[in-house]
Short mmCIF file of N, CA and C in Angstrom, two decimals:
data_model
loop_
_atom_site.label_atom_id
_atom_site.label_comp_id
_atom_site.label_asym_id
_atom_site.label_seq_id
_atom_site.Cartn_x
_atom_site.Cartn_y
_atom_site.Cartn_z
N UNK A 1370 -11.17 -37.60 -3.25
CA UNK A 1370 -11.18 -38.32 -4.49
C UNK A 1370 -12.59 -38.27 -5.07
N UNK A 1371 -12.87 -38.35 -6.13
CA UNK A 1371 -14.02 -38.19 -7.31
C UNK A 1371 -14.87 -38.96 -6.94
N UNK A 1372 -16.08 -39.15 -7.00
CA UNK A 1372 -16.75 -40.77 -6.61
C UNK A 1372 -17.79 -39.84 -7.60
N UNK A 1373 -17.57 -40.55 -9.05
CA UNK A 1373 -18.66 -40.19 -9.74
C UNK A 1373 -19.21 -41.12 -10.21
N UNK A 1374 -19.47 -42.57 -9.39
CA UNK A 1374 -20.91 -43.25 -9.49
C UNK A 1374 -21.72 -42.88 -8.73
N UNK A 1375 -21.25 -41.62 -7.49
CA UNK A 1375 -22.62 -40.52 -6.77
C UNK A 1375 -22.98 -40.06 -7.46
N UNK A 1376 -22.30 -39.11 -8.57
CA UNK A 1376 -23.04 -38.10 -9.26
C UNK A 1376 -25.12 -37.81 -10.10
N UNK A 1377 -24.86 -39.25 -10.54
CA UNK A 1377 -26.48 -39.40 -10.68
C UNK A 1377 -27.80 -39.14 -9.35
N UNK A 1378 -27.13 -39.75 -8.22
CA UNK A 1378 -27.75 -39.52 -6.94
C UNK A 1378 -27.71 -38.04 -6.55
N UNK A 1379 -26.21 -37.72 -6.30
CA UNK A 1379 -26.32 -36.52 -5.79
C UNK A 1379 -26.51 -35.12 -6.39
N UNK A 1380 -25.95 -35.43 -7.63
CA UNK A 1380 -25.78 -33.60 -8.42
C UNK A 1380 -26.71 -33.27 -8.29
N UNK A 1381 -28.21 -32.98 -8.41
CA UNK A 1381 -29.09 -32.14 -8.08
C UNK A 1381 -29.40 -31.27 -6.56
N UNK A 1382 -28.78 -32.35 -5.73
CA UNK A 1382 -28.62 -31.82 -4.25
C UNK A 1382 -27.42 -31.12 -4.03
N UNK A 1383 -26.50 -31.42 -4.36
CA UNK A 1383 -25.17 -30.57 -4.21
C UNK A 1383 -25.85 -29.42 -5.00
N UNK A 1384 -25.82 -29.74 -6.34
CA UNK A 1384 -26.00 -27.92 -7.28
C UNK A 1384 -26.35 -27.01 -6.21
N UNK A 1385 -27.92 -27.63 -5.59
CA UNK A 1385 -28.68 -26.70 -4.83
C UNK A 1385 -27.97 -26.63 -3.45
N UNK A 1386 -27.48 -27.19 -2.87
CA UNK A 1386 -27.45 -27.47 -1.03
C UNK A 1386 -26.26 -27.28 -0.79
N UNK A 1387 -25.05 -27.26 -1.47
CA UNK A 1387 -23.39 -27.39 -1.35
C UNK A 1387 -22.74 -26.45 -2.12
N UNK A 1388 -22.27 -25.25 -2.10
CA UNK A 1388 -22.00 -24.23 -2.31
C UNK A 1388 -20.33 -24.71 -2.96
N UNK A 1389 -19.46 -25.76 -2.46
CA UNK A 1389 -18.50 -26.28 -3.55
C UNK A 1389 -18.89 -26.93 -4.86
N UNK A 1390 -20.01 -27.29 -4.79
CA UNK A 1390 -20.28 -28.21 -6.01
C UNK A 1390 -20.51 -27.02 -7.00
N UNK A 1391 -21.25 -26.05 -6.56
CA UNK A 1391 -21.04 -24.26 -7.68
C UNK A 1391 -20.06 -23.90 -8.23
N UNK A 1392 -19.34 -24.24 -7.43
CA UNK A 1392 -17.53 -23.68 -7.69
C UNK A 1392 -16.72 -24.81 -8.25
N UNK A 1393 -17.46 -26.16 -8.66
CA UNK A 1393 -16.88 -26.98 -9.08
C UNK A 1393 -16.28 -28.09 -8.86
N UNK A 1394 -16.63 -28.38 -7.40
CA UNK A 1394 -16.01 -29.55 -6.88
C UNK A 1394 -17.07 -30.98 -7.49
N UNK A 1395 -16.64 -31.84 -7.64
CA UNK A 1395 -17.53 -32.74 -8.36
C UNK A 1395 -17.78 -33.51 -6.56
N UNK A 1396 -18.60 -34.96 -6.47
CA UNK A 1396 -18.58 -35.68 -5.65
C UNK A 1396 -17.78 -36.32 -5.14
N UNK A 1397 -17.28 -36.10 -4.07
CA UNK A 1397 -16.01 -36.62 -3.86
C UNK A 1397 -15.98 -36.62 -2.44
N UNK A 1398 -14.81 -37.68 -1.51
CA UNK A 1398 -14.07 -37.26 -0.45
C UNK A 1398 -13.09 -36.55 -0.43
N UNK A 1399 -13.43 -36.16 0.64
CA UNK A 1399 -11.71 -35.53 1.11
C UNK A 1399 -10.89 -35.71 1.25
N UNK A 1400 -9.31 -35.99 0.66
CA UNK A 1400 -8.36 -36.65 1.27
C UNK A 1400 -7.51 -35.66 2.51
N UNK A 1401 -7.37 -34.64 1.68
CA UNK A 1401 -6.67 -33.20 2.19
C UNK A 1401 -7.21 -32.05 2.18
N UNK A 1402 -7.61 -31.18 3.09
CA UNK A 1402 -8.16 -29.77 2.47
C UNK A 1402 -7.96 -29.00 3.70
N UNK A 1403 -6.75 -28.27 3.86
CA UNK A 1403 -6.31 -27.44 2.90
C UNK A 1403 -5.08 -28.08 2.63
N UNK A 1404 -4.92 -27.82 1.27
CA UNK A 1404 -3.03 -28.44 1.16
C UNK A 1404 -2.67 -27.45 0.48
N UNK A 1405 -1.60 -27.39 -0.06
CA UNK A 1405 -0.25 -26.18 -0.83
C UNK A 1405 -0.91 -25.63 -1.17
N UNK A 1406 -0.44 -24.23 -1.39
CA UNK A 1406 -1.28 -22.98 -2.45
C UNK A 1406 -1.02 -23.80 -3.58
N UNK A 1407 -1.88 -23.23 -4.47
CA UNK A 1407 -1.70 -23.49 -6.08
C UNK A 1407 -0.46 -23.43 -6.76
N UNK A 1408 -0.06 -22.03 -6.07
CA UNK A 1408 1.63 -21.48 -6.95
C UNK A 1408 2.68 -22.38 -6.19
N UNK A 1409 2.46 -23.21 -5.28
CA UNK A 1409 3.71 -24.15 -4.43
C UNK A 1409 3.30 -25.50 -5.17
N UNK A 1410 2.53 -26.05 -6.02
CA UNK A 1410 2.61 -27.30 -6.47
C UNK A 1410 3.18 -27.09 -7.96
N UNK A 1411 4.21 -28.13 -7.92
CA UNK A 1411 4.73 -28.10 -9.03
C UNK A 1411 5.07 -29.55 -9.21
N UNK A 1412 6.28 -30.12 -10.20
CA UNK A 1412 6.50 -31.01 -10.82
C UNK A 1412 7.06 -32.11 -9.15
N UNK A 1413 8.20 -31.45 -8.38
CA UNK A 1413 7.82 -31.84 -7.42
C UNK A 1413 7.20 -32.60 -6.73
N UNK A 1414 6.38 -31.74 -6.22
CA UNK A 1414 5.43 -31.68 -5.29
C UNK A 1414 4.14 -32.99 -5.98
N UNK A 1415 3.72 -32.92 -7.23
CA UNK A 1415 3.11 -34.28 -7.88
C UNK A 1415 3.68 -35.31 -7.89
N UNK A 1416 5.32 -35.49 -7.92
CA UNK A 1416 6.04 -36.56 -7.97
C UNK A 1416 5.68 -37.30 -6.73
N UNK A 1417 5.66 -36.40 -5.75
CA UNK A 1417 5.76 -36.88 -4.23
C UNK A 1417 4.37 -37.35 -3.72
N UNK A 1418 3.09 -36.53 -4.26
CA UNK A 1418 1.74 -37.05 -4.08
C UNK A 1418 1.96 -38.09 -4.68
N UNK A 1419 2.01 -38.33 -5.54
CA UNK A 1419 1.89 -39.94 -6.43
C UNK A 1419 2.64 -40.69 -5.67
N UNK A 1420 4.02 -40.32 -5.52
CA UNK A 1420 4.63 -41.97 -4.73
C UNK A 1420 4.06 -42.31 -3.31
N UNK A 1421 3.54 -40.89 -2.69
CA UNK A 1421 2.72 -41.14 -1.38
C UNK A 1421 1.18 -42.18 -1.94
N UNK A 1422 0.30 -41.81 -2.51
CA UNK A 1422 -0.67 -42.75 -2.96
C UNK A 1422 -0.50 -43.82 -3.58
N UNK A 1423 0.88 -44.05 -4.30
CA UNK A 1423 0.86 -45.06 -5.44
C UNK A 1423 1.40 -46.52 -4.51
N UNK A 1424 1.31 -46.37 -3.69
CA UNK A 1424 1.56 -47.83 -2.55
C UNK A 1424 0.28 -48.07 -2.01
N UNK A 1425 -0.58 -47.25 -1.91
CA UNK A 1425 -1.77 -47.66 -1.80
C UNK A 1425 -3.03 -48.28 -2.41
N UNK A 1426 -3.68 -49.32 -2.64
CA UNK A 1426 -4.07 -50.65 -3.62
C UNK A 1426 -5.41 -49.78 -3.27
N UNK A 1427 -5.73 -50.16 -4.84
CA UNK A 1427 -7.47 -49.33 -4.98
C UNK A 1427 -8.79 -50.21 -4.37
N UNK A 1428 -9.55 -49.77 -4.03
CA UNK A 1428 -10.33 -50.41 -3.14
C UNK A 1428 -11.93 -50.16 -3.28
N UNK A 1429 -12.59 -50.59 -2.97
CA UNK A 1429 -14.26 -50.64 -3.47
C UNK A 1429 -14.72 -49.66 -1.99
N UNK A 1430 -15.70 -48.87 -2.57
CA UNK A 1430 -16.31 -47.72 -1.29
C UNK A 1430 -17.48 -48.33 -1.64
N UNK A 1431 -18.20 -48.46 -0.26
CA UNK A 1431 -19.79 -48.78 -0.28
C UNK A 1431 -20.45 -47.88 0.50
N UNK A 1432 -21.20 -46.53 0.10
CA UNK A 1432 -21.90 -46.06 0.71
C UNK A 1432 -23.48 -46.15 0.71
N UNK A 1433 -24.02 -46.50 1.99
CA UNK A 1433 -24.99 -47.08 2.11
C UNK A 1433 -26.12 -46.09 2.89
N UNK A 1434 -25.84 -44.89 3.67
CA UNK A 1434 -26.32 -44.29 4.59
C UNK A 1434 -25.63 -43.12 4.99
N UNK A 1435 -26.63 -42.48 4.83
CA UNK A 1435 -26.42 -40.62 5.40
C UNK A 1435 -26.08 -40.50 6.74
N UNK A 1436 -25.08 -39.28 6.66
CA UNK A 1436 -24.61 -38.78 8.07
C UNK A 1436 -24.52 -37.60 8.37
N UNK A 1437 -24.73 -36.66 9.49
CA UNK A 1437 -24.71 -35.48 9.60
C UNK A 1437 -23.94 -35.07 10.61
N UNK A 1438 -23.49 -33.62 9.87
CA UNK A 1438 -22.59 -32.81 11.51
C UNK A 1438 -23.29 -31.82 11.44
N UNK A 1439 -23.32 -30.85 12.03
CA UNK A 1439 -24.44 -29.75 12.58
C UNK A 1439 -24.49 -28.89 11.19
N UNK A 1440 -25.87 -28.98 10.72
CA UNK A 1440 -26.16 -28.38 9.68
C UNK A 1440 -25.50 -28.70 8.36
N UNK A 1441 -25.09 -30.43 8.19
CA UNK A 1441 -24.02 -30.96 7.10
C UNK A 1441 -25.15 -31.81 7.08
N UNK A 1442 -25.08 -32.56 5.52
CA UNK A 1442 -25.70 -33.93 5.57
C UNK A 1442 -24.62 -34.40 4.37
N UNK A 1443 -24.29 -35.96 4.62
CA UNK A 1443 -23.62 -36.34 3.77
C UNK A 1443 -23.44 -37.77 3.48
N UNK A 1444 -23.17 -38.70 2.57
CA UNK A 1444 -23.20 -39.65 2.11
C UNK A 1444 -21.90 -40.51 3.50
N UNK A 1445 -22.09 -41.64 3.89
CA UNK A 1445 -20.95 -42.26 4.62
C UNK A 1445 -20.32 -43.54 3.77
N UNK A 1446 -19.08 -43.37 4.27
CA UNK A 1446 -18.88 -45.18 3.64
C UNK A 1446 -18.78 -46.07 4.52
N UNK A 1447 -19.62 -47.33 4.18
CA UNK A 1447 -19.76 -48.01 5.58
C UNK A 1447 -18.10 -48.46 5.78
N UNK A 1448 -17.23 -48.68 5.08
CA UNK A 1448 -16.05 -48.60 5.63
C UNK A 1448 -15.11 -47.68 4.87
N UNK A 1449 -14.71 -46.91 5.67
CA UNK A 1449 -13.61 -45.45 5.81
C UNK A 1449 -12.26 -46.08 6.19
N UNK A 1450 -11.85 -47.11 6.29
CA UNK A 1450 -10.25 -47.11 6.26
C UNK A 1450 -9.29 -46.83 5.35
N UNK A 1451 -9.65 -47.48 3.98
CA UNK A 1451 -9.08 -46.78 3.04
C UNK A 1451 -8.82 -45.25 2.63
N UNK A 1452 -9.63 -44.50 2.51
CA UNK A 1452 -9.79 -43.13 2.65
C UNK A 1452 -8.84 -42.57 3.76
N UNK A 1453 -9.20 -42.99 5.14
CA UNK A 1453 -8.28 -43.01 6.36
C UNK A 1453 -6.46 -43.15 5.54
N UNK A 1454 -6.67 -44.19 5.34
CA UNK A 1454 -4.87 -44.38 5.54
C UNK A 1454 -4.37 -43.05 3.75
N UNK A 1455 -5.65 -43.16 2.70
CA UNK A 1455 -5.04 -41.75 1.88
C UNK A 1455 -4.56 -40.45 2.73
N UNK A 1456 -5.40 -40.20 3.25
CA UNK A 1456 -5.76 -38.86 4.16
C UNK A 1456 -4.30 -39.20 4.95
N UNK A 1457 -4.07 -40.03 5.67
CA UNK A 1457 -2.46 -40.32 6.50
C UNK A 1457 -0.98 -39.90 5.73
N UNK A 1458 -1.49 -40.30 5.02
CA UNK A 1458 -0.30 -40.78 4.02
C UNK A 1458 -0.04 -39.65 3.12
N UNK A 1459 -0.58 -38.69 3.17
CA UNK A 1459 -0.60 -37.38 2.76
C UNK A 1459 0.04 -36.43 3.82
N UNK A 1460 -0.93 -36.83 4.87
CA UNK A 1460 -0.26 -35.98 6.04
C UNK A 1460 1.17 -36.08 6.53
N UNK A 1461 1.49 -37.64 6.82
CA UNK A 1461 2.86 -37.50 7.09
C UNK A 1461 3.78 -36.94 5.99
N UNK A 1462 3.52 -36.72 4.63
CA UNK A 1462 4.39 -35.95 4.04
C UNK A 1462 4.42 -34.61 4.01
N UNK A 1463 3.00 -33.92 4.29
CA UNK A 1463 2.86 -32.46 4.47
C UNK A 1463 2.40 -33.02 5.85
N UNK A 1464 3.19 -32.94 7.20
CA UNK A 1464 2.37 -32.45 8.31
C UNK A 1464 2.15 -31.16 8.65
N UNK A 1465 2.43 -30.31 8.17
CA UNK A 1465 2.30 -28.33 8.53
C UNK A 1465 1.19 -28.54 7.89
N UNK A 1466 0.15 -29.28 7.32
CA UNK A 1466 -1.50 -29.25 6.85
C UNK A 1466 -1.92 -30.39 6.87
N UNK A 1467 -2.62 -30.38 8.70
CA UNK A 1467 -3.29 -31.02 8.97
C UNK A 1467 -4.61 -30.97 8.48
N UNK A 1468 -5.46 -32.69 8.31
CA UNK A 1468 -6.99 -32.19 7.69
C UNK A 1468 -7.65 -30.94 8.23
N UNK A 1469 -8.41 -30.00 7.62
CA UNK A 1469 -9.32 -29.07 7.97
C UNK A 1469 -8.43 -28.18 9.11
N UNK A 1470 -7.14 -28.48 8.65
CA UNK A 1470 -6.59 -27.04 9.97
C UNK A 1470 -6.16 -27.27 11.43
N UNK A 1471 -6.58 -28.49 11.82
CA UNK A 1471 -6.38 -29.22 12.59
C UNK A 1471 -7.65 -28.88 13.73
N UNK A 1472 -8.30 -28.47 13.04
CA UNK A 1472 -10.04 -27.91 13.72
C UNK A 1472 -10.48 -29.09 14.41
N UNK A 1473 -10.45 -30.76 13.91
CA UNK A 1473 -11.57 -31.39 14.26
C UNK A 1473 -10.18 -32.90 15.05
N UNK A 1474 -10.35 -33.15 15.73
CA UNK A 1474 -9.78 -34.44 16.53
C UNK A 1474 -9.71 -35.65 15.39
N UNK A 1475 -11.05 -35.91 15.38
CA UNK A 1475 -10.88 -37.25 14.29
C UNK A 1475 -11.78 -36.99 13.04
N UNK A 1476 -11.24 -37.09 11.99
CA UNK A 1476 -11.66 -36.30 10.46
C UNK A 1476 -12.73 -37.84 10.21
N UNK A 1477 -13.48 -37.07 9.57
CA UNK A 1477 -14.69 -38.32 9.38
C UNK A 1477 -14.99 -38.34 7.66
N UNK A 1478 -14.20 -39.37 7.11
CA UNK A 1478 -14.24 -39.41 5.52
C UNK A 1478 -16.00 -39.47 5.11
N UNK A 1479 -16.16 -38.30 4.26
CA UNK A 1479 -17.44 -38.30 4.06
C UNK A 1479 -17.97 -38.01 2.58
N UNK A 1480 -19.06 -37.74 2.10
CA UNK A 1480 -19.18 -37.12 0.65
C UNK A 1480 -20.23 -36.09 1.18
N UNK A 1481 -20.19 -35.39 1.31
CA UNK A 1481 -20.63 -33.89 1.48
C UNK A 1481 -22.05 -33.59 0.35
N UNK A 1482 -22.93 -33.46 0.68
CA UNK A 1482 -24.31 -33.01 0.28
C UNK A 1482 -25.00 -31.80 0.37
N UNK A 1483 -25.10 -31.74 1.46
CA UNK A 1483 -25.18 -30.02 1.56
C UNK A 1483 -24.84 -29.16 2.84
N UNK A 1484 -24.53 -27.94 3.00
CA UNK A 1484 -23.64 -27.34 3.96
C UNK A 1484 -25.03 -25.81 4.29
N UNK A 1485 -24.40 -25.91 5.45
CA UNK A 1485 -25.26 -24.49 6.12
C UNK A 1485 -27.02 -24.92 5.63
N UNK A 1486 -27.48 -25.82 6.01
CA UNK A 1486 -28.94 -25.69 5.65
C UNK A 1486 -29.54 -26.04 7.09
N UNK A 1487 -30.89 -25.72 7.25
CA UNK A 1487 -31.46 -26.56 8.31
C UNK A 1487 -31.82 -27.59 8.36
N UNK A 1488 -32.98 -27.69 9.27
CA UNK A 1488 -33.03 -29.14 9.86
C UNK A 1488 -34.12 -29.91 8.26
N UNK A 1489 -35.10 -28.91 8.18
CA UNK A 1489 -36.41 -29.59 7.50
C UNK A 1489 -35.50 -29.77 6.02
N UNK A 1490 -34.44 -28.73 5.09
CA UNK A 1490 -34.13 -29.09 4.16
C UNK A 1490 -33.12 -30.26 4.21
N UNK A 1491 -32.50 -30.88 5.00
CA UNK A 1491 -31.37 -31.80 5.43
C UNK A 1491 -32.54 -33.00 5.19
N UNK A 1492 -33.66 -32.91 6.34
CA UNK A 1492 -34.05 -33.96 6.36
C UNK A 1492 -34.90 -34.37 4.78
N UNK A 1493 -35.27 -33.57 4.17
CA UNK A 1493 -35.90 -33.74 2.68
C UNK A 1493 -34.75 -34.38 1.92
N UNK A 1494 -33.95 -33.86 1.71
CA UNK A 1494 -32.29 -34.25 1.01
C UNK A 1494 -32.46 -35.78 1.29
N UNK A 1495 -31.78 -36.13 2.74
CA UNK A 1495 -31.72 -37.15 3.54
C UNK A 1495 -32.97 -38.39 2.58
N UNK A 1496 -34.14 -38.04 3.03
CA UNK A 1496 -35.18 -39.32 2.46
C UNK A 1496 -35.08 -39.70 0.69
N UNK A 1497 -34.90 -38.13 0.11
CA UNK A 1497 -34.77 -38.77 -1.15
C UNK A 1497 -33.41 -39.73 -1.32
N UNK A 1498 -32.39 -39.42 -0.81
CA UNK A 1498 -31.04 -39.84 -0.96
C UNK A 1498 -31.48 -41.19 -0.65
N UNK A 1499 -32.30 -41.95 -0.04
CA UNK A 1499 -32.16 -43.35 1.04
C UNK A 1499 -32.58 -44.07 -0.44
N UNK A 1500 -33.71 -43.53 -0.84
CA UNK A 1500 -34.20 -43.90 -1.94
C UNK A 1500 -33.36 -45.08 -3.31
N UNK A 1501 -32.31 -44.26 -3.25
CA UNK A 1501 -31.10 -44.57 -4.41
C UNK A 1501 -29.59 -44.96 -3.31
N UNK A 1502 -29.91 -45.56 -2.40
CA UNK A 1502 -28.72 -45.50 -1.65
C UNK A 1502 -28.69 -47.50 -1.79
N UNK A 1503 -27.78 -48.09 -2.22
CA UNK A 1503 -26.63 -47.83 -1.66
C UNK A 1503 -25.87 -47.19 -3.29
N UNK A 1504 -24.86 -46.56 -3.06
CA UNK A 1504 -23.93 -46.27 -4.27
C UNK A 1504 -21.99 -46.77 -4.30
N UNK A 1505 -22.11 -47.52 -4.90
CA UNK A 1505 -20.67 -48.45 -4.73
C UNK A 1505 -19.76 -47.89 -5.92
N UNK A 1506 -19.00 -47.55 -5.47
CA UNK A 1506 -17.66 -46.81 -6.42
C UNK A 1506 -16.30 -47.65 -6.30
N UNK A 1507 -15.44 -47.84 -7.65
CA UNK A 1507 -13.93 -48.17 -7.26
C UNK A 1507 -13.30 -46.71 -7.19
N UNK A 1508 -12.52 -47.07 -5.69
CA UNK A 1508 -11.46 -45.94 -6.06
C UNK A 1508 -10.00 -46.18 -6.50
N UNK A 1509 -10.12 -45.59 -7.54
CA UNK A 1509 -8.47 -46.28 -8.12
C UNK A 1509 -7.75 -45.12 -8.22
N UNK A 1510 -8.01 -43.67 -8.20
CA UNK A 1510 -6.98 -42.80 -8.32
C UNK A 1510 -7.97 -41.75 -7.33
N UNK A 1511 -6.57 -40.32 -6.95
CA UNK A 1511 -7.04 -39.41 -6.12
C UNK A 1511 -6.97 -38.13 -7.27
N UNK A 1512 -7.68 -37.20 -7.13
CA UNK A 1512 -7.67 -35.97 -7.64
C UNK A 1512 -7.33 -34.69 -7.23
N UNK A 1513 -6.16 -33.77 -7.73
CA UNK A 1513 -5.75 -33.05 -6.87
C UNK A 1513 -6.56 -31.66 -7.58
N UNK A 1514 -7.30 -30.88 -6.93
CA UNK A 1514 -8.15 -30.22 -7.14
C UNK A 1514 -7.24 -28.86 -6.78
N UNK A 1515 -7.60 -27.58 -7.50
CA UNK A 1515 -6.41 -26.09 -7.08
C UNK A 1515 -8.00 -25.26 -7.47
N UNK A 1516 -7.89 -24.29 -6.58
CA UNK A 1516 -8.95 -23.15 -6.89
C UNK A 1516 -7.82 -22.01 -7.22
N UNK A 1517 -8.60 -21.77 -8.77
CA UNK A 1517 -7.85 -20.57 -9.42
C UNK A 1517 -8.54 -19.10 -9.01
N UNK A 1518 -9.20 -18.86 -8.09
CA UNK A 1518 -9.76 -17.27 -7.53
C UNK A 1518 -11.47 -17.40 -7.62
N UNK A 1519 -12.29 -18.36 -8.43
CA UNK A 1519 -13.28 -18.38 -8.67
C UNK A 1519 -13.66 -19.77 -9.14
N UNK A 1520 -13.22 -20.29 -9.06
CA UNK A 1520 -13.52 -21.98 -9.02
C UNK A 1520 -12.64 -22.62 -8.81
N UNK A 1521 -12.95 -24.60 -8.95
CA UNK A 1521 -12.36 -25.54 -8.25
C UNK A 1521 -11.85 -26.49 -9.48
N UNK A 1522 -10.33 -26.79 -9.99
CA UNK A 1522 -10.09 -27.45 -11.27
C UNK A 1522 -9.02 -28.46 -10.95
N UNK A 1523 -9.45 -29.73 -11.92
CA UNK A 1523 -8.75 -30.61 -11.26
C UNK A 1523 -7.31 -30.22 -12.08
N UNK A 1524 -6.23 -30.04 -11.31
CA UNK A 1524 -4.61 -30.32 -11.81
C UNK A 1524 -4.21 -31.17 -11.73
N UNK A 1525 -4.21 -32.82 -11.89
CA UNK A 1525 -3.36 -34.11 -11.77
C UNK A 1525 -4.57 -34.71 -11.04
N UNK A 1526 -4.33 -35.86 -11.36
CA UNK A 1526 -5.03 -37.52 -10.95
C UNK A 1526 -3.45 -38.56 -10.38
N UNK A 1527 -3.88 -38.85 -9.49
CA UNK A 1527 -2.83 -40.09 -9.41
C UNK A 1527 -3.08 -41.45 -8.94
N UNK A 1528 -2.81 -42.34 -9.34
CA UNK A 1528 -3.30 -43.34 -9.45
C UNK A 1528 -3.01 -43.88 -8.57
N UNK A 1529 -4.06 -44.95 -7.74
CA UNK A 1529 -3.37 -45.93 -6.51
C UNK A 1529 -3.10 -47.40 -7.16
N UNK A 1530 -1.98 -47.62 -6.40
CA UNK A 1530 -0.91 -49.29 -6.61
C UNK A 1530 -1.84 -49.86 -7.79
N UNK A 1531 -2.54 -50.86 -7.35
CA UNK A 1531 -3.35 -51.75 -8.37
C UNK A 1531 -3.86 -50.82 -9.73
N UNK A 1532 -4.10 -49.53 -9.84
CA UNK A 1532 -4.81 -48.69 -10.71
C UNK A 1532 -3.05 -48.56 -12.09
N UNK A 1533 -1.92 -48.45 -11.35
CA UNK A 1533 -1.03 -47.96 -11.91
C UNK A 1533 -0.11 -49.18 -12.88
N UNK A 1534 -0.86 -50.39 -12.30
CA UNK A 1534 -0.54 -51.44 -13.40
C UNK A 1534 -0.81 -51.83 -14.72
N UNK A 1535 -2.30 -51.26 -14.55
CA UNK A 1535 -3.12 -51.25 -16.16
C UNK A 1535 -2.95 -50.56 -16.64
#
């Protein structure tokens, strides 16, 4: 999902450090990645994302502090349950796409900063980021993002429970 009350903090570090943010991914978590090809989502397939998210009540993200996986640095939310039960609730409707492939045991909801760098540019990233940290976002809808061969475009927004009343 979008979290573009990061964007002031982060877009200069993504542009440079995160090789999706080139291709267009704005600031965001992950709910799902990988899900359907592009050419398998249809009218469907949105009906069914939405009623999977739209029971889920929108909720305040507080990220306060950077986290890293080997050669990742990235924004955390001090609480990830919400995100957690999107990411679920997706899966049990597509389980043949598990998060990330089913590569990692327990998926760690994150906002992604920069990828493949070392230690000294992570840690530069890292201090300016503390600077402007904390960054508090509502999340009221998810974004379903399709890469057309050369970039990343959003196709549908869907709104969670409380978001779909107003």
């Amino acid at each position: 999902m979008t979290v573009a009350e990061a964007e002031p903090l982060v877009r200069a570090w993504r542009d440079r450090l995160d090789p999706s943010a080139r291709a267009g991914v704005p600031a965001h978590v992950t709910v799902l990645f990988p899900f359907l090809h592009a050419n398998r989502i249809d009218e469907g397939v949105c009906a069914a994302i939405g009623g999977a998210l739209g029971r889920h009540q929108s909720f305040e993200a507080w990220f306060g502090r950077c986290g890293r996986f080997p050669g990742v640095l990235y924004l955390a939310p001090e609480s990830d349950t919400g995100f957690r039960r999107l990411t679920q609730a997706i899966v049990e409707r597509w389980p043949e796409n598990p998060p990330f492939g089913g590569q990692f045991d327990d998926v760690v909801p994150h906002l992604t900063i920069a990828q493949c760098q070392d230690e000294a540019v992570l840690e530069k990233a890292e201090a300016d980021l503390l600077t402007g940290l904390p960054v508090v976002a509502q999340v009221s809808s998810v974004d379903l993002l399709v890469h057309d061969g050369t970039q990343w475009r959003q196709r549908a927004s869907f709104p969670l429970g409380e978001a779909r009343l107003r």
